[in-house]
Amino acid sequence: MGTSGWNAIAPHTLSLIITVLCIFISSMSSVQSQMNVWPKPRSISWSNPQAALLSPIFSINSPTHQYLSPAVNRYLRLILTEHNHPIVTPAVNLTASTPPLQTLTITVADLTSPLQHGVDESYTLIIPTDVGSANLTAGTVWGAMRGLETFSQLVWGEPSRVAVGVYVWDSPIFGHRGLMLDTSRNYYEVEDILRTIGAMSANKLNVFHWHITDSHSFPLVLPSEPDLALKGSYGPQMQYTPADVNRIVQFGLEHGVRVLPEIDSPGHTGSWAEAYPEIVTCANMFWWPAGVDWADRLASEPGTGHLNPLNPKTYQVLQNVLRDVASLFPEPFYHAGADEIIPGCWKADPTVQTFLSNGGTLSQLLEKFINSTFPLIVSLNRTVVYWEDVLLDANVKVNPTMIPPENTILQTWNNGPNNTKRIVSSGYRAIVSSSDFYYLDCGHGDFLGNDSQYDQKTAGSDTGNGGSWCGPFKTWQTIYNYDITYGLNEEEARLVLGGEVALWSEQADPSVLDARIWPRASAMAETLWSGNRDETGMKRYAEATDRLNEWRYRMVSRGVGAEPIQPLWCIRNPGMCNTVQPFV
Amino acid sequence: MGTSGWNAIAPHTLSLIITVLCIFISSMSSVQSQMNVWPKPRSISWSNPQAALLSPIFSINSPTHQYLSPAVNRYLRLILTEHNHPIVTPAVNLTASTPPLQTLTITVADLTSPLQHGVDESYTLIIPTDVGSANLTAGTVWGAMRGLETFSQLVWGEPSRVAVGVYVWDSPIFGHRGLMLDTSRNYYEVEDILRTIGAMSANKLNVFHWHITDSHSFPLVLPSEPDLALKGSYGPQMQYTPADVNRIVQFGLEHGVRVLPEIDSPGHTGSWAEAYPEIVTCANMFWWPAGVDWADRLASEPGTGHLNPLNPKTYQVLQNVLRDVASLFPEPFYHAGADEIIPGCWKADPTVQTFLSNGGTLSQLLEKFINSTFPLIVSLNRTVVYWEDVLLDANVKVNPTMIPPENTILQTWNNGPNNTKRIVSSGYRAIVSSSDFYYLDCGHGDFLGNDSQYDQKTAGSDTGNGGSWCGPFKTWQTIYNYDITYGLNEEEARLVLGGEVALWSEQADPSVLDARIWPRASAMAETLWSGNRDETGMKRYAEATDRLNEWRYRMVSRGVGAEPIQPLWCIRNPGMCNTVQPFV
């Protein structure tokens, strides 16, 4: 990588260039050759499908930057060595008169914008036909990384060739495009997390929501509270040290992926009891005692334990946790959890019983907890993300005044578009993780033991969701077609920051990680980046099938074990595996 | 491996020893310590949980045998190096007075029995407490391999220890315990197939049903018909040569796994048209033309083509195929397919149209095909396996007299126990692969492109099978609990040879192979080996959960990427993840 040829330009000049370019692009022929870029750019033109050889001494000129420079190095290596073989070779002209592409020059208007929600990720990529050089222009280094990814996907074959006569203007529709991974129920190696973040970046996803802790294990080593991981993790080989976290955060920065930590509380905290039994109610109890109604169970699933809001020690520990996490993770959002308060767990505690018998309510308990933690999180300059339950739970919830919208974002997972609507119509920003559409773990049956529901059924009766509470399996098509602002007016829609697919790990661990996530997360990535409709407003899932197929094979060749979506035959015979005949 | 100390003993002597031993075992205390062997042996006793160290110079004395000797070498290496760490360490006594285990001596009554259906797979394994040596006795080398696997699972830790005071008598309930893999829709490397056969052997499965060809590709290189693969495979790197087949067959023999080839015909043969377009009807047509009723579609799914029973050339090609396959695969069963005849495909052909307009029927067409192929297969000393359709299809089927039960086995996949009953009550032997229970590919949605069924649904409406025709996903519990002789009388039940889980590859390829198969195939493996009930007749799925968990981790450590079935927490806290409280 070289840095020559780069000159910083003022943002307003860049803005003018982009405006002119957009007008230029939109006035061009609407003939679009099949261009296997995923996610599809907002605007891409390749009206005369031509390619040039990539020069063996191809180089990238780029400004020097702490995070962009490693990205440029990485992409240069990838571009020179990948030699991707598309399943269907692009029909392009490759004439002797077209000079090989020698350089890609990157221009960034503002090198200082930090990676945070709403940062400009737009870029313009121009690969002319005849000059042997290409230009990538972006407002920020993060936009430049997105453009590098697009460029890398325009290179294929051996010797490498690159599409030329290409004009791309690109910018995401939604600023928050995430993936949630639960590392508490089962543990993932740091390498698994890095590989996942790398694949996210290739899909232009930008938020790794790390659900680090839960009732099952507490793998995060915190300097001020070392006992939490020492006693609450699955073991010394199944912990994340501060050095591990730093490595993951830095890796994220070099890939344009924010690392958003979640320390779920006050529910989902059974693992805290290994170090501090006194601050956890109902810990290590059987989750659903015999003869007890479902409503009176102690946990949403096996693994009991809630932090006790009445014990001052709870807040001493939490303060240490919050300060440590804030210092480990530079990300300005902090996810505080607050989902699934199960009344039976708090009610199992004598001090809570006294509180309730004196006229207190469970919602007051939760309010006490939120009141004792929310201001501290805000004081650490963090915007607080909660699961929607804190406001929308039927039984245990807080008064909205305690979580002002300016400091609070709510992540929805129940009732599809209905709860999104409830959140934004109350003035809160929303992150959409509807379990009906975005939960990647659903559909693999239940994980409970001694479960008689699976005892032999006769033929035909074994339909339904297969015992998974959120079944069926969410196919890539289900995910691709979901419109996360469905039913919202324009003002409400503006409060939807974006979405996250989520992998809860009851039935996942490193052995299935890649295939559970990819390419289904790719489906959301495109919908949130450039939408799921073509220029005429039609859902573009038919066109997307072949392109996603190509992208899936490319991910596999890059070392990500994405699952196949069709027989190879279908990709080789475009349109022939459609439901609807493509020609009459 | 050494061979000293081995003496062949007469079968009747062995039989007497086993009888005496069984009486001895059954009279012992019923106290059963948790013994992590999968599948669970028919009879296992370890009344006083004790272990010995495994001597670092532990050796296996065994007769020299073409297939057993490589197996012994393999197990010896595994036993000395595996050092499995159980999630829950067995609570055993390990006293200084117990001598290390030095040798395992294998005695085989009949070294000549070939690997075929019904061969004796029983074995007796005795690991005494005090003598430093153990004995494995079996009727055949195949039974000895099963016993070696059991022995290997009784060794754990570093330094290695082995359970002693153990008495096992074991023998499968069903002789046919299989796994079907479709290598036509997507291709698998030879290494993937070998790894799968190795894992099958570890689960005491004994039939690899290889669905080699289908409409999508014809990967099998046949010396007499080389064009079928040359033109019909996915490419030169996606073929199985005779050397590959030989390697797979030999590997199977060294693992006690039969390799049962299927060349599906006359349906599912679109790929044959690349070499011989003249013998295939409706090839390369769109599978479901616009405006056409479902009943008049051309194929069960994209990928059209049926062999034309009226063209003599069809049988010239088929004879060559059959002779080549018979010489490549020593297995005495040959699977001839015959599923899913789609009327529209034959009707698309002019010669068929003439035949029908002259009063012929589609069933007569199929009869002509079967009559022209069945006798040849039988003449090659093969028992013919067909999918049930050949007899039970609603529209196109043959008269039973054409497929005499003595030469014919029917494999059922529709209507659960009902079709099994229809098959065996007609006097045919049955292999059970009910799609309601044993299809491993189900529940991942449909693979068709341009499919509007996945367009946005509102919350709550997205239930059902997720677009998979055979959804939901078959969980390990669903598979474990299925009783394949359900509803049969004793005589009928005797005609059920066993079962096969099946992985069709529309949405599977090497990237998901292991996790799609394991540990769900393990669930069937135990049910067919020793049943799914405990001594009292109760379904034993609760006990099986913890044991299957341990076995899944052991498979992963052996290089098989089986999917997890629970959070690690559940395994560490036995019983706590049950649906029903284990104690009050």
GROMACS .gro file of N, CA and C in nm, chain A residues 114-212:
model
  297
  114PRO      N    1  -1.513   0.942   1.423
  114PRO     CA    2  -1.504   0.813   1.490
  114PRO      C    3  -1.614   0.718   1.443
  115LEU      N    4  -1.591   0.591   1.467
  115LEU     CA    5  -1.690   0.488   1.431
  115LEU      C    6  -1.801   0.488   1.536
  116GLN      N    7  -1.915   0.541   1.499
  116GLN     CA    8  -2.029   0.542   1.590
  116GLN      C    9  -2.157   0.550   1.510
  117HIS      N   10  -2.269   0.533   1.578
  117HIS     CA   11  -2.395   0.533   1.506
  117HIS      C   12  -2.413   0.661   1.425
  118GLY      N   13  -2.455   0.643   1.300
  118GLY     CA   14  -2.486   0.758   1.216
  118GLY      C   15  -2.368   0.814   1.140
  119VAL      N   16  -2.249   0.758   1.161
  119VAL     CA   17  -2.133   0.808   1.088
  119VAL      C   18  -2.156   0.788   0.938
  120ASP      N   19  -2.103   0.879   0.859
  120ASP     CA   20  -2.117   0.872   0.714
  120ASP      C   21  -2.044   0.748   0.660
  121GLU      N   22  -2.119   0.655   0.602
  121GLU     CA   23  -2.057   0.535   0.543
  121GLU      C   24  -2.067   0.536   0.391
  122SER      N   25  -2.103   0.651   0.334
  122SER     CA   26  -2.119   0.657   0.189
  122SER      C   27  -1.984   0.657   0.119
  123TYR      N   28  -1.986   0.617  -0.004
  123TYR     CA   29  -1.865   0.620  -0.086
  123TYR      C   30  -1.904   0.626  -0.233
  124THR      N   31  -1.812   0.670  -0.312
  124THR     CA   32  -1.827   0.668  -0.457
  124THR      C   33  -1.709   0.592  -0.515
  125LEU      N   34  -1.739   0.499  -0.603
  125LEU     CA   35  -1.634   0.419  -0.665
  125LEU      C   36  -1.646   0.431  -0.816
  126ILE      N   37  -1.539   0.477  -0.877
  126ILE     CA   38  -1.540   0.492  -1.023
  126ILE      C   39  -1.423   0.412  -1.080
  127ILE      N   40  -1.457   0.317  -1.166
  127ILE     CA   41  -1.353   0.239  -1.234
  127ILE      C   42  -1.370   0.265  -1.384
  128PRO      N   43  -1.295   0.364  -1.437
  128PRO     CA   44  -1.312   0.398  -1.578
  128PRO      C   45  -1.260   0.285  -1.668
  129THR      N   46  -1.291   0.294  -1.794
  129THR     CA   47  -1.254   0.188  -1.888
  129THR      C   48  -1.109   0.198  -1.934
  130ASP      N   49  -1.064   0.320  -1.954
  130ASP     CA   50  -0.944   0.334  -2.037
  130ASP      C   51  -0.818   0.387  -1.968
  131VAL      N   52  -0.825   0.418  -1.841
  131VAL     CA   53  -0.712   0.491  -1.785
  131VAL      C   54  -0.624   0.409  -1.691
  132GLY      N   55  -0.667   0.287  -1.662
  132GLY     CA   56  -0.581   0.202  -1.579
  132GLY      C   57  -0.580   0.239  -1.432
  133SER      N   58  -0.670   0.326  -1.393
  133SER     CA   59  -0.675   0.359  -1.250
  133SER      C   60  -0.820   0.382  -1.210
  134ALA      N   61  -0.844   0.365  -1.083
  134ALA     CA   62  -0.980   0.378  -1.029
  134ALA      C   63  -0.977   0.469  -0.908
  135ASN      N   64  -1.093   0.523  -0.873
  135ASN     CA   65  -1.101   0.615  -0.760
  135ASN      C   66  -1.212   0.577  -0.665
  136LEU      N   67  -1.176   0.578  -0.540
  136LEU     CA   68  -1.273   0.554  -0.433
  136LEU      C   69  -1.274   0.679  -0.345
  137THR      N   70  -1.389   0.742  -0.336
  137THR     CA   71  -1.401   0.866  -0.260
  137THR      C   72  -1.503   0.845  -0.150
  138ALA      N   73  -1.468   0.886  -0.029
  138ALA     CA   74  -1.560   0.866   0.083
  138ALA      C   75  -1.549   0.981   0.180
  139GLY      N   76  -1.657   1.002   0.255
  139GLY     CA   77  -1.656   1.106   0.355
  139GLY      C   78  -1.570   1.069   0.475
  140THR      N   79  -1.566   0.940   0.506
  140THR     CA   80  -1.492   0.893   0.624
  140THR      C   81  -1.414   0.766   0.589
  141VAL      N   82  -1.326   0.727   0.678
  141VAL     CA   83  -1.253   0.602   0.657
  141VAL      C   84  -1.348   0.483   0.658
  142TRP      N   85  -1.460   0.497   0.728
  142TRP     CA   86  -1.555   0.384   0.737
  142TRP      C   87  -1.626   0.366   0.603
  143GLY      N   88  -1.659   0.475   0.539
  143GLY     CA   89  -1.714   0.467   0.404
  143GLY      C   90  -1.611   0.409   0.307
  144ALA      N   91  -1.484   0.447   0.326
  144ALA     CA   92  -1.379   0.393   0.239
  144ALA      C   93  -1.369   0.241   0.253
  145MET      N   94  -1.384   0.192   0.377
  145MET     CA   95  -1.381   0.045   0.397
  145MET      C   96  -1.497  -0.022   0.322
  146ARG      N   97  -1.615   0.040   0.325
  146ARG     CA   98  -1.729  -0.018   0.252
  146ARG      C   99  -1.698  -0.023   0.102
  147GLY      N  100  -1.636   0.085   0.053
  147GLY     CA  101  -1.603   0.090  -0.089
  147GLY      C  102  -1.497  -0.012  -0.127
  148LEU      N  103  -1.401  -0.035  -0.037
  148LEU     CA  104  -1.299  -0.137  -0.063
  148LEU      C  105  -1.363  -0.275  -0.077
  149GLU      N  106  -1.461  -0.302   0.007
  149GLU     CA  107  -1.529  -0.431  -0.002
  149GLU      C  108  -1.598  -0.445  -0.137
  150THR      N  109  -1.669  -0.340  -0.176
  150THR     CA  110  -1.737  -0.344  -0.306
  150THR      C  111  -1.635  -0.368  -0.417
  151PHE      N  112  -1.524  -0.293  -0.412
  151PHE     CA  113  -1.421  -0.311  -0.515
  151PHE      C  114  -1.373  -0.455  -0.519
  152SER      N  115  -1.350  -0.514  -0.400
  152SER     CA  116  -1.296  -0.651  -0.396
  152SER      C  117  -1.392  -0.750  -0.462
  153GLN      N  118  -1.521  -0.721  -0.455
  153GLN     CA  119  -1.619  -0.813  -0.514
  153GLN      C  120  -1.633  -0.793  -0.665
  154LEU      N  121  -1.570  -0.687  -0.717
  154LEU     CA  122  -1.572  -0.664  -0.862
  154LEU      C  123  -1.451  -0.727  -0.931
  155VAL      N  124  -1.370  -0.799  -0.853
  155VAL     CA  125  -1.250  -0.865  -0.906
  155VAL      C  126  -1.274  -1.016  -0.902
  156TRP      N  127  -1.239  -1.085  -1.010
  156TRP     CA  128  -1.256  -1.230  -1.014
  156TRP      C  129  -1.157  -1.293  -1.112
  157GLY      N  130  -1.147  -1.424  -1.106
  157GLY     CA  131  -1.075  -1.501  -1.208
  157GLY      C  132  -0.926  -1.510  -1.186
  158GLU      N  133  -0.863  -1.593  -1.270
  158GLU     CA  134  -0.719  -1.609  -1.264
  158GLU      C  135  -0.668  -1.624  -1.407
  159PRO      N  136  -0.593  -1.527  -1.461
  159PRO     CA  137  -0.550  -1.405  -1.394
  159PRO      C  138  -0.669  -1.317  -1.355
  160SER      N  139  -0.645  -1.236  -1.254
  160SER     CA  140  -0.754  -1.154  -1.202
  160SER      C  141  -0.800  -1.051  -1.304
  161ARG      N  142  -0.929  -1.039  -1.315
  161ARG     CA  143  -0.984  -0.929  -1.394
  161ARG      C  144  -1.077  -0.847  -1.307
  162VAL      N  145  -1.103  -0.727  -1.354
  162VAL     CA  146  -1.186  -0.636  -1.274
  162VAL      C  147  -1.284  -0.567  -1.368
  163ALA      N  148  -1.407  -0.552  -1.320
  163ALA     CA  149  -1.508  -0.482  -1.399
  163ALA      C  150  -1.464  -0.338  -1.418
  164VAL      N  151  -1.475  -0.288  -1.539
  164VAL     CA  152  -1.443  -0.147  -1.565
  164VAL      C  153  -1.564  -0.081  -1.633
  165GLY      N  154  -1.562   0.050  -1.634
  165GLY     CA  155  -1.681   0.122  -1.679
  165GLY      C  156  -1.788   0.117  -1.571
  166VAL      N  157  -1.742   0.114  -1.448
  166VAL     CA  158  -1.832   0.096  -1.334
  166VAL      C  159  -1.842   0.226  -1.254
  167TYR      N  160  -1.962   0.263  -1.222
  167TYR     CA  161  -1.986   0.382  -1.140
  167TYR      C  162  -2.078   0.343  -1.026
  168VAL      N  163  -2.029   0.361  -0.905
  168VAL     CA  164  -2.108   0.324  -0.788
  168VAL      C  165  -2.122   0.444  -0.696
  169TRP      N  166  -2.243   0.473  -0.656
  169TRP     CA  167  -2.263   0.560  -0.541
  169TRP      C  168  -2.341   0.479  -0.441
  170ASP      N  169  -2.297   0.486  -0.319
  170ASP     CA  170  -2.352   0.391  -0.222
  170ASP      C  171  -2.357   0.455  -0.085
  171SER      N  172  -2.459   0.418  -0.009
  171SER     CA  173  -2.479   0.470   0.126
  171SER      C  174  -2.589   0.387   0.190
  172PRO      N  175  -2.576   0.354   0.317
  172PRO     CA  176  -2.678   0.266   0.376
  172PRO      C  177  -2.809   0.337   0.405
  173ILE      N  178  -2.918   0.262   0.395
  173ILE     CA  179  -3.049   0.315   0.436
  173ILE      C  180  -3.054   0.327   0.588
  174PHE      N  181  -3.008   0.223   0.657
  174PHE     CA  182  -3.011   0.222   0.803
  174PHE      C  183  -2.869   0.226   0.860
  175GLY      N  184  -2.852   0.304   0.965
  175GLY     CA  185  -2.720   0.319   1.025
  175GLY      C  186  -2.680   0.205   1.117
  176HIS      N  187  -2.778   0.134   1.171
  176HIS     CA  188  -2.751   0.026   1.267
  176HIS      C  189  -2.781  -0.108   1.199
  177ARG      N  190  -2.676  -0.181   1.165
  177ARG     CA  191  -2.693  -0.308   1.094
  177ARG      C  192  -2.610  -0.412   1.171
  178GLY      N  193  -2.680  -0.488   1.254
  178GLY     CA  194  -2.605  -0.565   1.353
  178GLY      C  195  -2.630  -0.714   1.354
  179LEU      N  196  -2.547  -0.777   1.434
  179LEU     CA  197  -2.557  -0.920   1.461
  179LEU      C  198  -2.535  -0.938   1.610
  180MET      N  199  -2.628  -1.005   1.677
  180MET     CA  200  -2.610  -1.034   1.819
  180MET      C  201  -2.564  -1.177   1.838
  181LEU      N  202  -2.461  -1.195   1.919
  181LEU     CA  203  -2.413  -1.330   1.951
  181LEU      C  204  -2.410  -1.347   2.102
  182ASP      N  205  -2.467  -1.459   2.145
  182ASP     CA  206  -2.474  -1.495   2.287
  182ASP      C  207  -2.355  -1.584   2.320
  183THR      N  208  -2.263  -1.534   2.401
  183THR     CA  209  -2.143  -1.613   2.436
  183THR      C  210  -2.150  -1.666   2.579
  184SER      N  211  -2.271  -1.666   2.635
  184SER     CA  212  -2.286  -1.715   2.772
  184SER      C  213  -2.335  -1.859   2.775
  185ARG      N  214  -2.438  -1.890   2.696
  185ARG     CA  215  -2.495  -2.025   2.701
  185ARG      C  216  -2.393  -2.127   2.650
  186ASN      N  217  -2.325  -2.092   2.542
  186ASN     CA  218  -2.208  -2.170   2.501
  186ASN      C  219  -2.097  -2.071   2.467
  187TYR      N  220  -1.974  -2.117   2.483
  187TYR     CA  221  -1.859  -2.031   2.466
  187TYR      C  222  -1.806  -2.037   2.323
  188TYR      N  223  -1.757  -1.924   2.276
  188TYR     CA  224  -1.691  -1.916   2.145
  188TYR      C  225  -1.548  -1.867   2.164
  189GLU      N  226  -1.458  -1.924   2.089
  189GLU     CA  227  -1.320  -1.878   2.094
  189GLU      C  228  -1.310  -1.736   2.036
  190VAL      N  229  -1.208  -1.664   2.077
  190VAL     CA  230  -1.184  -1.531   2.021
  190VAL      C  231  -1.175  -1.539   1.868
  191GLU      N  232  -1.110  -1.643   1.818
  191GLU     CA  233  -1.097  -1.657   1.672
  191GLU      C  234  -1.233  -1.668   1.603
  192ASP      N  235  -1.327  -1.735   1.669
  192ASP     CA  236  -1.462  -1.744   1.611
  192ASP      C  237  -1.526  -1.607   1.601
  193ILE      N  238  -1.506  -1.527   1.704
  193ILE     CA  239  -1.564  -1.392   1.706
  193ILE      C  240  -1.498  -1.305   1.599
  194LEU      N  241  -1.367  -1.316   1.587
  194LEU     CA  242  -1.297  -1.236   1.485
  194LEU      C  243  -1.343  -1.276   1.344
  195ARG      N  244  -1.354  -1.408   1.321
  195ARG     CA  245  -1.399  -1.452   1.189
  195ARG      C  246  -1.540  -1.398   1.160
  196THR      N  247  -1.623  -1.396   1.263
  196THR     CA  248  -1.759  -1.345   1.246
  196THR      C  249  -1.759  -1.196   1.216
  197ILE      N  250  -1.677  -1.121   1.286
  197ILE     CA  251  -1.669  -0.976   1.260
  197ILE      C  252  -1.614  -0.950   1.120
  198GLY      N  253  -1.518  -1.029   1.079
  198GLY     CA  254  -1.466  -1.014   0.943
  198GLY      C  255  -1.575  -1.037   0.839
  199ALA      N  256  -1.653  -1.141   0.860
  199ALA     CA  257  -1.761  -1.171   0.766
  199ALA      C  258  -1.868  -1.062   0.771
  200MET      N  259  -1.893  -1.007   0.889
  200MET     CA  260  -1.988  -0.896   0.901
  200MET      C  261  -1.942  -0.780   0.813
  201SER      N  262  -1.815  -0.746   0.825
  201SER     CA  263  -1.761  -0.635   0.748
  201SER      C  264  -1.778  -0.659   0.599
  202ALA      N  265  -1.755  -0.782   0.556
  202ALA     CA  266  -1.770  -0.815   0.413
  202ALA      C  267  -1.914  -0.799   0.368
  203ASN      N  268  -2.008  -0.810   0.462
  203ASN     CA  269  -2.150  -0.792   0.433
  203ASN      C  270  -2.197  -0.650   0.466
  204LYS      N  271  -2.103  -0.562   0.497
  204LYS     CA  272  -2.132  -0.422   0.532
  204LYS      C  273  -2.220  -0.410   0.656
  205LEU      N  274  -2.214  -0.511   0.743
  205LEU     CA  275  -2.277  -0.498   0.874
  205LEU      C  276  -2.180  -0.422   0.964
  206ASN      N  277  -2.234  -0.345   1.058
  206ASN     CA  278  -2.145  -0.257   1.133
  206ASN      C  279  -2.158  -0.260   1.285
  207VAL      N  280  -2.242  -0.348   1.340
  207VAL     CA  281  -2.253  -0.355   1.486
  207VAL      C  282  -2.249  -0.501   1.532
  208PHE      N  283  -2.144  -0.536   1.603
  208PHE     CA  284  -2.139  -0.667   1.669
  208PHE      C  285  -2.193  -0.649   1.810
  209HIS      N  286  -2.319  -0.688   1.829
  209HIS     CA  287  -2.383  -0.679   1.961
  209HIS      C  288  -2.345  -0.806   2.038
  210TRP      N  289  -2.260  -0.786   2.136
  210TRP     CA  290  -2.202  -0.899   2.209
  210TRP      C  291  -2.278  -0.920   2.339
  211HIS      N  292  -2.368  -1.019   2.334
  211HIS     CA  293  -2.442  -1.058   2.455
  211HIS      C  294  -2.346  -1.146   2.536
  212ILE      N  295  -2.265  -1.079   2.619
  212ILE     CA  296  -2.151  -1.149   2.678
  212ILE      C  297  -2.191  -1.243   2.790
   0.00000   0.00000   0.00000
